[in-house]
Coordinates of C-alpha atoms and ligand atoms in Angstrom, one line a residue:
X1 CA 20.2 -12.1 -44.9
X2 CA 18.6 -12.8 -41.6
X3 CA 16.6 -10.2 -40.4
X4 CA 16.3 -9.7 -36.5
X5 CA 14.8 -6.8 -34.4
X6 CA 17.7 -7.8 -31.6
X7 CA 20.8 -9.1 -32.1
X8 CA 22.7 -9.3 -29.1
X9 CA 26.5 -9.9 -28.8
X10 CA 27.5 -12.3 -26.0
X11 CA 26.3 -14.9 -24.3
X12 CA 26.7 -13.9 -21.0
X13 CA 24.0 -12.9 -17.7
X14 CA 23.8 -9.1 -19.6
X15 CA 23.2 -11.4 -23.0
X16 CA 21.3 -14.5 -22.1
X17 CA 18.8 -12.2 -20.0
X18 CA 18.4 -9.6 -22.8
X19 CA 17.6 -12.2 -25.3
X20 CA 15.2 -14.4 -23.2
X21 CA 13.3 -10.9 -22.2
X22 CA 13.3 -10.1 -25.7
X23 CA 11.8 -13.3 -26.8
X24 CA 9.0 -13.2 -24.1
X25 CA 8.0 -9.2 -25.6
X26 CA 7.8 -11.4 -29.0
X27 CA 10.8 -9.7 -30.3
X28 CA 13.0 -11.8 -33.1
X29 CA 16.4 -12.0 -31.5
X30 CA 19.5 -13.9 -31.6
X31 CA 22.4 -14.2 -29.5
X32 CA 26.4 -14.5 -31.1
X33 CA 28.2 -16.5 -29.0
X34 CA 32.1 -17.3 -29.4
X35 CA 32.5 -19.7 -27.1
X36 CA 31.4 -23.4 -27.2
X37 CA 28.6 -23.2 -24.8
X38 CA 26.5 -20.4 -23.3
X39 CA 26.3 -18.3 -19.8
X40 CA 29.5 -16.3 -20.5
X41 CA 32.2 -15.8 -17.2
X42 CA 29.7 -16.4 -14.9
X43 CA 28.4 -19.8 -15.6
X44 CA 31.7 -21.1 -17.6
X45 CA 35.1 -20.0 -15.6
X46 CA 33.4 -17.3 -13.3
X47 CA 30.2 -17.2 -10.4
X48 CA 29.1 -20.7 -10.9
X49 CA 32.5 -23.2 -10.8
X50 CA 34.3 -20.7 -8.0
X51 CA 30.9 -21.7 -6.1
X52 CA 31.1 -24.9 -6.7
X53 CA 34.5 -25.3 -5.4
X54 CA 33.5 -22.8 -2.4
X55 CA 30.7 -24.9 -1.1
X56 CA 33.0 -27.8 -1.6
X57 CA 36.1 -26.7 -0.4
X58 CA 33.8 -25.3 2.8
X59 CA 32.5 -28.7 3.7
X60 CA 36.2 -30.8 3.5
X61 CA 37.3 -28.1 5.7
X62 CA 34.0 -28.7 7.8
X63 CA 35.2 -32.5 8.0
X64 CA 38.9 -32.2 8.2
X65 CA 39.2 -29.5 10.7
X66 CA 37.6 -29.0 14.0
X67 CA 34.1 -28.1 13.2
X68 CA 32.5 -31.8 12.3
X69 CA 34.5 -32.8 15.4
X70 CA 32.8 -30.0 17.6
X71 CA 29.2 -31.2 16.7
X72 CA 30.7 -34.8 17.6
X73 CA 31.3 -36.0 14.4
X74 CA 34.6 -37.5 13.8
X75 CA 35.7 -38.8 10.0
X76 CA 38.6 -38.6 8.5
X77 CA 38.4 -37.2 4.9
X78 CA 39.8 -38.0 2.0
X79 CA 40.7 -35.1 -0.4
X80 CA 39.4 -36.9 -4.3
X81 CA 40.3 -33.6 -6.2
X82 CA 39.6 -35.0 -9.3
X83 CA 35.7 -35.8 -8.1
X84 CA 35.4 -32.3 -6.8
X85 CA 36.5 -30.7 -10.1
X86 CA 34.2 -33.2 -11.8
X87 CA 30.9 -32.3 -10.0
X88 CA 32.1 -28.7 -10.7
X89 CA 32.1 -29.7 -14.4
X90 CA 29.3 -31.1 -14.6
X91 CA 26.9 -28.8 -12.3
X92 CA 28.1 -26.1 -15.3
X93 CA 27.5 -28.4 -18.1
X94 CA 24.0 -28.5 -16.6
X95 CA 23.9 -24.7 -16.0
X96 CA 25.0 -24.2 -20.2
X97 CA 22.8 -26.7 -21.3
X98 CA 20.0 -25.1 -18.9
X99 CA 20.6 -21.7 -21.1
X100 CA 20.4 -23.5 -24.4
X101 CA 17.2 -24.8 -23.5
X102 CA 15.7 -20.9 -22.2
X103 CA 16.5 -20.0 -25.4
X104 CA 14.8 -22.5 -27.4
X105 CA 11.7 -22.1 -24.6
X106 CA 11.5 -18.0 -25.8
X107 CA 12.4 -18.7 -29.4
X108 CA 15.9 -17.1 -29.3
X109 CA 18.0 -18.2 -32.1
X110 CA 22.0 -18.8 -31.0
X111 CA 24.3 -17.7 -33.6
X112 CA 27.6 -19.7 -33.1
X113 CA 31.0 -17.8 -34.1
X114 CA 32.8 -14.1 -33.3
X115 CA 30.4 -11.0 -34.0
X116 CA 31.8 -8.0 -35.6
X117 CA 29.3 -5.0 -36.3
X118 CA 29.6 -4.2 -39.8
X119 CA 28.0 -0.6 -39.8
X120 CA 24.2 0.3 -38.9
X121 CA 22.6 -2.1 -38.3
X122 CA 25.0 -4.8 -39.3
X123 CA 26.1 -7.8 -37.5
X124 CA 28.9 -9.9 -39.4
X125 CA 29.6 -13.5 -37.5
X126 CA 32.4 -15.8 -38.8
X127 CA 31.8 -19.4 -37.3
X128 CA 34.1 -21.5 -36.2
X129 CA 35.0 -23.2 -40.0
X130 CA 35.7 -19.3 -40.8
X131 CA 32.4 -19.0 -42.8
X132 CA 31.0 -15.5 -42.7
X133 CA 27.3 -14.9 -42.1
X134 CA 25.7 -11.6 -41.7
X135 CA 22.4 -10.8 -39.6
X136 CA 20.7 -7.2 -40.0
X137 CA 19.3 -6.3 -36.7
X138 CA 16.7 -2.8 -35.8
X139 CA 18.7 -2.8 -32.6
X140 CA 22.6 -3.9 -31.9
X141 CA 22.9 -5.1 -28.0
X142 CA 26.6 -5.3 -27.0
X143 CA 27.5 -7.2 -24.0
X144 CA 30.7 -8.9 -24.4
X145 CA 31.9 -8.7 -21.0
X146 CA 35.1 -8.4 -19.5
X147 CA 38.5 -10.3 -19.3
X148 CA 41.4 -10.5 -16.6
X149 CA 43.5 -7.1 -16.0
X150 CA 47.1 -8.0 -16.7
X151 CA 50.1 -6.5 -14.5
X152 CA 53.6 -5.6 -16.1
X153 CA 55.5 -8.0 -15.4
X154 CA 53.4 -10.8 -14.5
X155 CA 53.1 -13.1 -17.9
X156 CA 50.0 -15.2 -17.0
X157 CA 50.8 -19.0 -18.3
X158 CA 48.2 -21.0 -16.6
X159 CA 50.4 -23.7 -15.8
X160 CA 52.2 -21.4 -12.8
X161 CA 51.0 -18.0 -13.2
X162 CA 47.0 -18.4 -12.7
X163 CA 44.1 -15.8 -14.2
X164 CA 41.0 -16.6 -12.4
X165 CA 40.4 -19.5 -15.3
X166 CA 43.3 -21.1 -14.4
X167 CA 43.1 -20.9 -10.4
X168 CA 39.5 -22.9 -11.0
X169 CA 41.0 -26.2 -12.3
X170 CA 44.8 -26.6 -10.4
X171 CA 45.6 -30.0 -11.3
X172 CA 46.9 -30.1 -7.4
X173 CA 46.6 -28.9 -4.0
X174 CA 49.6 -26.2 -4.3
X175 CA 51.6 -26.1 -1.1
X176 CA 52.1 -22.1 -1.6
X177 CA 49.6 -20.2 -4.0
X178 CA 50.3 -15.9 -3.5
X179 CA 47.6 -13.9 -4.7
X180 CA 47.8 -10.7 -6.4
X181 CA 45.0 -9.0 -5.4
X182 CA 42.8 -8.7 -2.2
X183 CA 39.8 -8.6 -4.2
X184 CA 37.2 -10.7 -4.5
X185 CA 38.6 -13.0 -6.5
X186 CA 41.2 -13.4 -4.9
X187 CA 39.5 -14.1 -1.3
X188 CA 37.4 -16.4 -2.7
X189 CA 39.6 -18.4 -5.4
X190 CA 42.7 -18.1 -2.5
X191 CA 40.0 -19.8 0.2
X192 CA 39.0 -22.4 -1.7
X193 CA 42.7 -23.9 -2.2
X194 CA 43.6 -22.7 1.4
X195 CA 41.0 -24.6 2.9
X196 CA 42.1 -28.0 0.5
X197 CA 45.9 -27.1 2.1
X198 CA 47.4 -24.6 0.6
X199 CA 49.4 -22.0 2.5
X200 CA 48.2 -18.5 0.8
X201 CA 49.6 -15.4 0.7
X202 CA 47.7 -12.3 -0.5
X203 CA 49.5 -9.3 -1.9
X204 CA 47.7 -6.4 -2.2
X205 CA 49.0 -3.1 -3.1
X206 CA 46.5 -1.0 -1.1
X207 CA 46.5 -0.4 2.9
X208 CA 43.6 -2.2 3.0
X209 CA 41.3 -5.2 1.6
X210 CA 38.6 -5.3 -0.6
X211 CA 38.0 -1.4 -1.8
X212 CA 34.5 -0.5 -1.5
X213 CA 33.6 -2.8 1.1
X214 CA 32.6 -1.0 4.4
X215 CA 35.7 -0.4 6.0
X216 CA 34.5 -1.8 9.6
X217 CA 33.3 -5.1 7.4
X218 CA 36.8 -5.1 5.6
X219 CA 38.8 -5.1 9.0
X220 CA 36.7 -7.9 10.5
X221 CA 36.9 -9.7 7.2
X222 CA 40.3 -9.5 7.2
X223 CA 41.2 -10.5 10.7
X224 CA 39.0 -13.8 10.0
X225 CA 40.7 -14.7 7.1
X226 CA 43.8 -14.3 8.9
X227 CA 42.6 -16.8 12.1
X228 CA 41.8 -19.1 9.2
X229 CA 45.6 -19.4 7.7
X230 CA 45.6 -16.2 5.2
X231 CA 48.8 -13.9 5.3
X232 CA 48.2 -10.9 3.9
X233 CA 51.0 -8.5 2.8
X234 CA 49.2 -5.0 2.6
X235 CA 50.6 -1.6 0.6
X236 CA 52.8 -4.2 -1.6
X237 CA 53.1 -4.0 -5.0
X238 CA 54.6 -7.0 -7.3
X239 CA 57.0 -5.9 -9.8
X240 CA 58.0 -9.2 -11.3
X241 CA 57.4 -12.3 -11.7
X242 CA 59.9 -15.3 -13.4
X243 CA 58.2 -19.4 -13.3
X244 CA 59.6 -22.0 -13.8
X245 CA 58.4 -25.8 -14.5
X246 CA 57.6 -26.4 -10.5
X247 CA 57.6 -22.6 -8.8
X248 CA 57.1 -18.8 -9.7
X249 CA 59.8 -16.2 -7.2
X250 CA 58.0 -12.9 -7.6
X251 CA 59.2 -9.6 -6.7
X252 CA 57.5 -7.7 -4.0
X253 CA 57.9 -3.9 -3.1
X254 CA 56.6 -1.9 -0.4
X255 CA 54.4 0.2 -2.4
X256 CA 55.8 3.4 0.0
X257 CA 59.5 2.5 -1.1
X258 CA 61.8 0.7 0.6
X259 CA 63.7 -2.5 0.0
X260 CA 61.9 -5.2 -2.7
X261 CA 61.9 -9.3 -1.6
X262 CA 61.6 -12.3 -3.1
X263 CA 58.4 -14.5 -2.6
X264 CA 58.9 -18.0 -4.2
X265 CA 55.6 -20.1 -4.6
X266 CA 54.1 -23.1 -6.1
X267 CA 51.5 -21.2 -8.3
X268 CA 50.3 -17.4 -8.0
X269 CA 47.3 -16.4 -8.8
X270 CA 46.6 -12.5 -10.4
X271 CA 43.8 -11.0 -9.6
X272 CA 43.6 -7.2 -9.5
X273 CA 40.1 -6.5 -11.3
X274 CA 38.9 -7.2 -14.6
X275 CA 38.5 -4.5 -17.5
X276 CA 35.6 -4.6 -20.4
X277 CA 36.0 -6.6 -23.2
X278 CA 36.1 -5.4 -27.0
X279 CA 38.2 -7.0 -29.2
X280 CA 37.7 -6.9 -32.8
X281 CA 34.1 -6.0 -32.4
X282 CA 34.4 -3.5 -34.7
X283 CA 33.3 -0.3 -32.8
X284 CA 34.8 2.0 -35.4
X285 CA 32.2 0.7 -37.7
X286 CA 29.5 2.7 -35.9
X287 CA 31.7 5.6 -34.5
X288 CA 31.9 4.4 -30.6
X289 CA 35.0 4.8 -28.9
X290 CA 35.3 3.3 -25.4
X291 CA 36.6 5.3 -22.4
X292 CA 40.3 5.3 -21.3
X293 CA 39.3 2.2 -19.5
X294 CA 37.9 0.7 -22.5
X295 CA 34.2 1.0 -21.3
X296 CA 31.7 1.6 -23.1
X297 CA 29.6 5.0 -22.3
X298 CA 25.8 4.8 -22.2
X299 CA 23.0 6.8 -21.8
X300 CA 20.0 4.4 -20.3
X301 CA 21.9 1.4 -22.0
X302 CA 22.3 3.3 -25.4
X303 CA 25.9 3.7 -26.7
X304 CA 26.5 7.0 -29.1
X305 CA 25.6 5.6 -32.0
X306 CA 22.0 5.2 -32.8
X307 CA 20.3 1.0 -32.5
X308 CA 23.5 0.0 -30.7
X309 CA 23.2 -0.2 -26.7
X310 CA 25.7 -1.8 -24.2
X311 CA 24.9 -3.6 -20.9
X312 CA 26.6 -6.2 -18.7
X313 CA 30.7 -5.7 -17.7
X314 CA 31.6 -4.0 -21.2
X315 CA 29.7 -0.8 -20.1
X316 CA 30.0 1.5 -16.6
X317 CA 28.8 0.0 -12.5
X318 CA 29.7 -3.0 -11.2
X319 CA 30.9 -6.0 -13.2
X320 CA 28.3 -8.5 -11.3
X321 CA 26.8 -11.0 -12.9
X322 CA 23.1 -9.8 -11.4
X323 CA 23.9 -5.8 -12.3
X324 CA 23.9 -7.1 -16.4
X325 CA 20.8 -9.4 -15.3
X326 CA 18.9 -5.6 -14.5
X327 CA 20.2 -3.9 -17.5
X328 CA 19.5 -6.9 -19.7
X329 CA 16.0 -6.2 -18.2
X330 CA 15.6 -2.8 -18.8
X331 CA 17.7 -2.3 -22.1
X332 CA 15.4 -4.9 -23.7
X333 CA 11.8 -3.0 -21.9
X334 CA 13.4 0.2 -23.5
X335 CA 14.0 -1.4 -27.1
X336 CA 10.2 -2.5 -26.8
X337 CA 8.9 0.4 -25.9
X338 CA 8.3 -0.1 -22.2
X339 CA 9.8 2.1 -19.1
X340 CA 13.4 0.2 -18.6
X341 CA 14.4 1.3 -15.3
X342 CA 17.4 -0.4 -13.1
X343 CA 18.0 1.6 -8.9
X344 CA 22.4 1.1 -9.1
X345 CA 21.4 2.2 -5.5
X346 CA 20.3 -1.2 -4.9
X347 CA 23.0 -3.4 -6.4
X348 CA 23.4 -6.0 -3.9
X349 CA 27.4 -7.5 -3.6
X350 CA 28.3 -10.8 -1.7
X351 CA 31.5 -12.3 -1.0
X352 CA 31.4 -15.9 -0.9
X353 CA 33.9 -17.0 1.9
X354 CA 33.0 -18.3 5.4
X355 CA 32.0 -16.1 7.1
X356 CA 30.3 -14.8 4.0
X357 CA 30.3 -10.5 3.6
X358 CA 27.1 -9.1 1.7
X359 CA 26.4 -5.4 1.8
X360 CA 23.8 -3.0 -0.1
X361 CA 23.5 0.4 0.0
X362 CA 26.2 3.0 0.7
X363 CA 29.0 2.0 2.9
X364 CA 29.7 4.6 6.3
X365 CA 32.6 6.0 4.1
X366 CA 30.6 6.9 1.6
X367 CA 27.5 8.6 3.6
X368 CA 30.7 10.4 5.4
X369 CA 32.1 12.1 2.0
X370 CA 28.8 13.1 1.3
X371 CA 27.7 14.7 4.1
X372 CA 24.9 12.8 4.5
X373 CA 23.2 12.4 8.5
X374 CA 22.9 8.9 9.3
X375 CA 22.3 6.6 12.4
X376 CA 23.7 3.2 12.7
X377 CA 22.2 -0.1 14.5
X378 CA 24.6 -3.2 15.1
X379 CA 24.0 -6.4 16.4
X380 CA 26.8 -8.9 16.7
X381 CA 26.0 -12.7 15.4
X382 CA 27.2 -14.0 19.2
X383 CA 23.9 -13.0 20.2
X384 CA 22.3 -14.5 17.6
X385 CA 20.6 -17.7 18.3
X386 CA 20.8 -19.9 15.6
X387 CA 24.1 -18.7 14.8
X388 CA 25.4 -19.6 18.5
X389 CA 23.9 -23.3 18.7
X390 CA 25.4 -23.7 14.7
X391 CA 28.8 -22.1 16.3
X392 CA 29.0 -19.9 13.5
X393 CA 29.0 -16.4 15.6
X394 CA 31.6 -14.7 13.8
X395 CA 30.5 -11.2 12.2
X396 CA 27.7 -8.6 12.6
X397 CA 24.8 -6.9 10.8
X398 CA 25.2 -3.1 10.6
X399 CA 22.0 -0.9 9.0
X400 CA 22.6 2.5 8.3
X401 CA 19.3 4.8 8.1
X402 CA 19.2 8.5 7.4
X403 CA 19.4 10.6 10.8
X404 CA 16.1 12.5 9.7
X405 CA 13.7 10.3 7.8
X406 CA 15.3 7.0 8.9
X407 CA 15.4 5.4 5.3
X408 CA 17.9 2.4 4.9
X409 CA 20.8 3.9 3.4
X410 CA 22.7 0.9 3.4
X411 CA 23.2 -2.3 5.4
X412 CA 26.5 -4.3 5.5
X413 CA 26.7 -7.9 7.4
X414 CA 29.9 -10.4 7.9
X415 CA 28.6 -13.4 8.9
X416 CA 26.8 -17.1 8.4
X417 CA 24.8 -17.3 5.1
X418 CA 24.5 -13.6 5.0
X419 CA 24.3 -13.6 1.0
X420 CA 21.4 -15.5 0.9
X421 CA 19.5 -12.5 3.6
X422 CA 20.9 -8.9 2.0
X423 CA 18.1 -9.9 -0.7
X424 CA 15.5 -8.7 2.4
X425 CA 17.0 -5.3 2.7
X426 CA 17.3 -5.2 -1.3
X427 CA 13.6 -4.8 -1.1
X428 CA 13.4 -3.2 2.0
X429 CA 15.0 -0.4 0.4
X430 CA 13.5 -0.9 -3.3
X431 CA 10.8 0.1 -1.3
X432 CA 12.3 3.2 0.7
X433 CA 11.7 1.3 3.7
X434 CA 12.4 2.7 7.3
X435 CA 14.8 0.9 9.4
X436 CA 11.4 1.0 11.2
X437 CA 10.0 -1.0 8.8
X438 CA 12.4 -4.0 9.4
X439 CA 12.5 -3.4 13.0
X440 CA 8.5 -4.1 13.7
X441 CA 8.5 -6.8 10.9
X442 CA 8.1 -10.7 12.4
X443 CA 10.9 -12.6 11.7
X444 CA 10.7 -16.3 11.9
X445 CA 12.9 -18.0 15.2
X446 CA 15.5 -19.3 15.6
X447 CA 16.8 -17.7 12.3
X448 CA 20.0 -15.9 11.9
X449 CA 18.1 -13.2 9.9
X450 CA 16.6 -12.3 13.0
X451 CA 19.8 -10.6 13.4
X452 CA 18.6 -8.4 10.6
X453 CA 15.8 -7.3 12.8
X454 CA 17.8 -6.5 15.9
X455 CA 20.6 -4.3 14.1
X456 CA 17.5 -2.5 12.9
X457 CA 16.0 -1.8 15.8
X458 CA 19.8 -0.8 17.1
X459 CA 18.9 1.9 14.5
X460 CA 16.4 3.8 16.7
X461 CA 18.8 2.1 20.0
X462 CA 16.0 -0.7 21.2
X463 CA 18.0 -3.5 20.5
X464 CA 16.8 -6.0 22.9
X465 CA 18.2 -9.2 22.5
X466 CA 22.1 -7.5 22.9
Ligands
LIG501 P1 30.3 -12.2 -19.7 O1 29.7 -13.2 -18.7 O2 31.8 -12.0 -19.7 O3 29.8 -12.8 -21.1 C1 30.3 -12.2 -22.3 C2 30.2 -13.3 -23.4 O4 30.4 -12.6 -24.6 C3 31.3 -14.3 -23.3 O5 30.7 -15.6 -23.3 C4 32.2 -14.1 -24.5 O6 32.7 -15.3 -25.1 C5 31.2 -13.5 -25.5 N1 31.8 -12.6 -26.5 C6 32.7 -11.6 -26.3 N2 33.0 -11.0 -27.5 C7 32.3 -11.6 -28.4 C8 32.2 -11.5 -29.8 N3 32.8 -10.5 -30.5 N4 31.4 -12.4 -30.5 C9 30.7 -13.4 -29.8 N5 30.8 -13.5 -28.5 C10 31.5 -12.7 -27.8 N6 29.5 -12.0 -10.4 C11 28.5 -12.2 -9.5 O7 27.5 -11.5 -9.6 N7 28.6 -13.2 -8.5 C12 29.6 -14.0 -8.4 O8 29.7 -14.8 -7.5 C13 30.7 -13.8 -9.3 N8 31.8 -14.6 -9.3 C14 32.8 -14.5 -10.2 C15 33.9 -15.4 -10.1 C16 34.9 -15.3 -11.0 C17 36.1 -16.2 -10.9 C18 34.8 -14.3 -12.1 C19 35.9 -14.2 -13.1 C20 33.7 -13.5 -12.2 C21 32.7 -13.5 -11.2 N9 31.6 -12.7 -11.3 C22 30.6 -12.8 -10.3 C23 31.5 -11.7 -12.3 C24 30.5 -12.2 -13.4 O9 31.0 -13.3 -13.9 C25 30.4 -11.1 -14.5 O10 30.0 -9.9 -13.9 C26 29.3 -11.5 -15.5 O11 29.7 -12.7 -16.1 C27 29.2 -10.4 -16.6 O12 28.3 -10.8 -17.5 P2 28.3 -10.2 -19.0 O13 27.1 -10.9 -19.7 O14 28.4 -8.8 -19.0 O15 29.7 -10.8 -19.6
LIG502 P1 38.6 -6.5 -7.5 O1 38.5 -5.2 -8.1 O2 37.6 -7.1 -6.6 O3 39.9 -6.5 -6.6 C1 41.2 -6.3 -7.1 C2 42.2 -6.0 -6.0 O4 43.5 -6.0 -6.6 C3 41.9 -4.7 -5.3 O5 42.0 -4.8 -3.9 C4 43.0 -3.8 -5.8 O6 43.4 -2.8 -4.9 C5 44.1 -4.8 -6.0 N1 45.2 -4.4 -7.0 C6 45.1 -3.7 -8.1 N2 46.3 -3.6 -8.7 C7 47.2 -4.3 -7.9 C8 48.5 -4.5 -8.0 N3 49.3 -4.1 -9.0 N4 49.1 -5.3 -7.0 C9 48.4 -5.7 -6.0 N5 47.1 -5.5 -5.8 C10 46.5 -4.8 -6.8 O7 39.0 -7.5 -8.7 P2 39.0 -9.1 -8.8 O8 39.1 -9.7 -7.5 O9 39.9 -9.4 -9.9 O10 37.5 -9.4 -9.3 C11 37.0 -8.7 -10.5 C12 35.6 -8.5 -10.5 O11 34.9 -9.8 -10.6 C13 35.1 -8.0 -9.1 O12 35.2 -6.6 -9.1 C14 33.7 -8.4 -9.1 O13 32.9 -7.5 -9.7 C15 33.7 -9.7 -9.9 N6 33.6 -10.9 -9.0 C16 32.5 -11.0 -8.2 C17 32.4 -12.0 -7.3 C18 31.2 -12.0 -6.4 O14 30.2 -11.3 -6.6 N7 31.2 -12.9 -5.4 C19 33.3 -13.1 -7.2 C20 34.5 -12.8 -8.1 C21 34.5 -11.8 -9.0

């Protein structure tokens, strides 16, 4: 029997992270992995193909609508779907294979097949020609992920009604697609085929979009992706859902009563959150029971049962590829005997779309329910130089310091290429910084993040260049 100090249970960021860590501490550890290749949702059917398709998607719009012809560029392009969902294919073959190769690099071993834990201590893994080996591991690290929430109702096919898999290779532009949904998946899955020609539709059963986005951020979001060819049907619930070979009519209500429609479409896509994934893992073997919601409760990444931990989507916090990349971190530092450590107050989030949202921190909602004293600093991307000569001035950046001690509590932006700039207020406030801090810090012109530095000096009301 193979004997392991880790062995880890999925392939995914939480997974591939945890084991690579774990080979550089010199710990013996193996990864069981189902599917074919490695990198779990995120590099297979989640973060790395729906960004493919967005950066894609974003330049044929670029071409084909008004923006190449504003900078005096006129083309006429061609739509070659089949080449766009061939780089995407091949950019994650790349991504997999990249994995595979980290793993030889830190002397991880990959375990091909379906892990079940078989009891302390146990891992059983049947392979793909149904042969059963078993690996006996010091320390079990679950992190299996999540899957796609279903809906009552709404019998996901993948040839007309869409999961997030199937919405990321549609053999053809739909003319209609209605999303289920004002998530994030849905904003960024219903952009990308909205921008290639689609008319979309989101349905979304809340007043609002996108819960736990800033609520200011949210509106503005909302009203751009509107300007942009989005309808959005808000408080609506779907309560049915019949395809056929060519369309899907689905059943809409007013989700405060009131007469239900009929909205027919080429495809729909469902998208109303994901939930953690533990089938036949064999839980019961070691006495864990997951939530109602079928997480899986930790303490510091340790499930209830002694040598088993959890990190990633199957367990509490965010289900972001770069939140099981932390606790991969730290669950493994733990196991070895180091300080594992992960600040969930510093879990950056980005949407992908154009403009793009990214937020960190606590959102004004939030600092309101708590009671908590703040002061706010704004500056709008109109003012913003390199955003004005790129005509990309859509969007603000908003920091939120407390009212006393004028710590960044949280900063949320709408706007050009803001995921690529929350990263300098993740360590701004990994490092308890004062709004102050980012205020008298020299930011390079003409850059949009010098935005950053204006709505931080709007903190303390010295904005000058608004
Ligand atoms: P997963 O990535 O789900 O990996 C779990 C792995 O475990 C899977 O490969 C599965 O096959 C394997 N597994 C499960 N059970 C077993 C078993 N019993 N035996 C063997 N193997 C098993 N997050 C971001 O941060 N940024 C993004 O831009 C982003 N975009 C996304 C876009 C889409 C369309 C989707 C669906 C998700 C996106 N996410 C994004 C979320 C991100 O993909 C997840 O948060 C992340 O993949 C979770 O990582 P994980 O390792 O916990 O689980
Ligand atoms: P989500 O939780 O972001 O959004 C789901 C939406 O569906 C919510 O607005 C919710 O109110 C709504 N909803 C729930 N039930 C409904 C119903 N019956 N009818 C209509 N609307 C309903 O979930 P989503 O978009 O499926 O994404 C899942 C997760 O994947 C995200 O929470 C995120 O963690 C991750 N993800 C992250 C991305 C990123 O970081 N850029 C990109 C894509 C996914």
């Amino acid at each position: 029997m193979a004997q392991y100090d880790v062995v880890i249970i999925g392939g995914g960021p939480a997974g591939y992270n945890a084991a690579i860590r774990a080979g550089q501490l010199g710990l013996k550890a193996a990864v069981v992995e189902k599917r074919v290749t490695l990198g779990g949702t995120c590099l297979n059917v989640g973060c790395m193909p729906s960004k493919a398709l967005l950066h894609a998607s974003e330049l044929y719009e670029a071409a084909a609508g008004k923006e190449f012809a504003t900078l005096g560029i006129e083309v006429k392009p061609k739509l070659n779907l089949v080449q766009m969902m061939a780089q995407k294919a091949e950019s994650v073959a790349a991504l997999t294979k990249g994995v595979e190769f980290l793993f030889k690099k830190n002397k991880v071993d990959w375990v091909k097949g379906a892990g079940r834990i078989a009891g302390q201590g146990k891992v059983e893994v049947v392979g793909e020609d149904g042969a059963v080996t078993t690996l006996e591991a010091a320390n079990i690290v679950i992190a299996t992920g999540s899957e796609p929430s279903g809906l009552p109702g709404v019998t996901v096919d993948n040839q007309r009604i869409l999961d997030s898999t199937g919405a990321l290779s549609i053999p053809e532009v739909p003319k209609s697609l209605v999303v289920i949904g004002a998530g994030i998946i849905g904003l960024e899955l219903g952009s990308v085929w909205r921008r290639l020609g689609a008319q979309v539709t989101v349905v979304e059963f809340l007043d609002r979009i996108c819960p736990g986005m800033d609520a200011e951020v949210a509106k503005t979001f909302q009203r751009a992706l509107t300007k942009q060819g989005m309808t959005f049907k808000l408080g609506a619930k779907v309560t049915g859902a019949k395809a056929t070979k060519t369309k899907v009519d689905l059943t809409v209500e007013p989700v405060a009563g009131g007469e239900a429609e009929t909205i027919s479409a080429d495809y729909v896509l469902l998208a109303i959150g994901r939930r953690p994934y533990t089938e036949g893992l064999g839980l019961e073997s070691v006495g864990i029971v997951p939530d109602k919601r079928g997480f899986i409760d930790t303490d510091h990444w340790k499930t209830s049962a002694p040598g088993v931990w959890a990190i990633g989507d199957v367990t509490h916090g965010p289900m972001l590829a770069h939140k099981g990349e932390e606790e991969a971190v730290a669950c493994i530092e733990t196991i070895a005997g180091k300080a594992g450590h992960v600040n969930y107050g510093v879990i950056p989030s980005v949407v992908y779309t154009a403009p793009e949202v990214a937020w960190v921190g606590q959102t004004e909602e939030e600092l309101k329910a708590a009671g908590r004293a703040y002061k706010s600093g704004k500056f709008p991307f109109t003012a913003n130089s390199r955003a004005k000569i790129n005509h990309e001035t859509e969007g603000f950046v908003k920091v939120l310091a407390d009212a006393t001690t004028d710590e960044v509590l949280g900063v949320h932006m709408i706007g050009p290429q803001v995921g690529e700039m929350i990263g300098e207020y993740c360590v701004a406030m990994e490092f308890k910084a004062a709004s102050e801090d980012v205020a008298r810090t020299c930011h390079p012109h003409p850059t949009r993040s010098e935005a950053l530095r204006q709505a931080a000096m709007g903190v303390e009301g010295w904005t000058m260049q608004a």
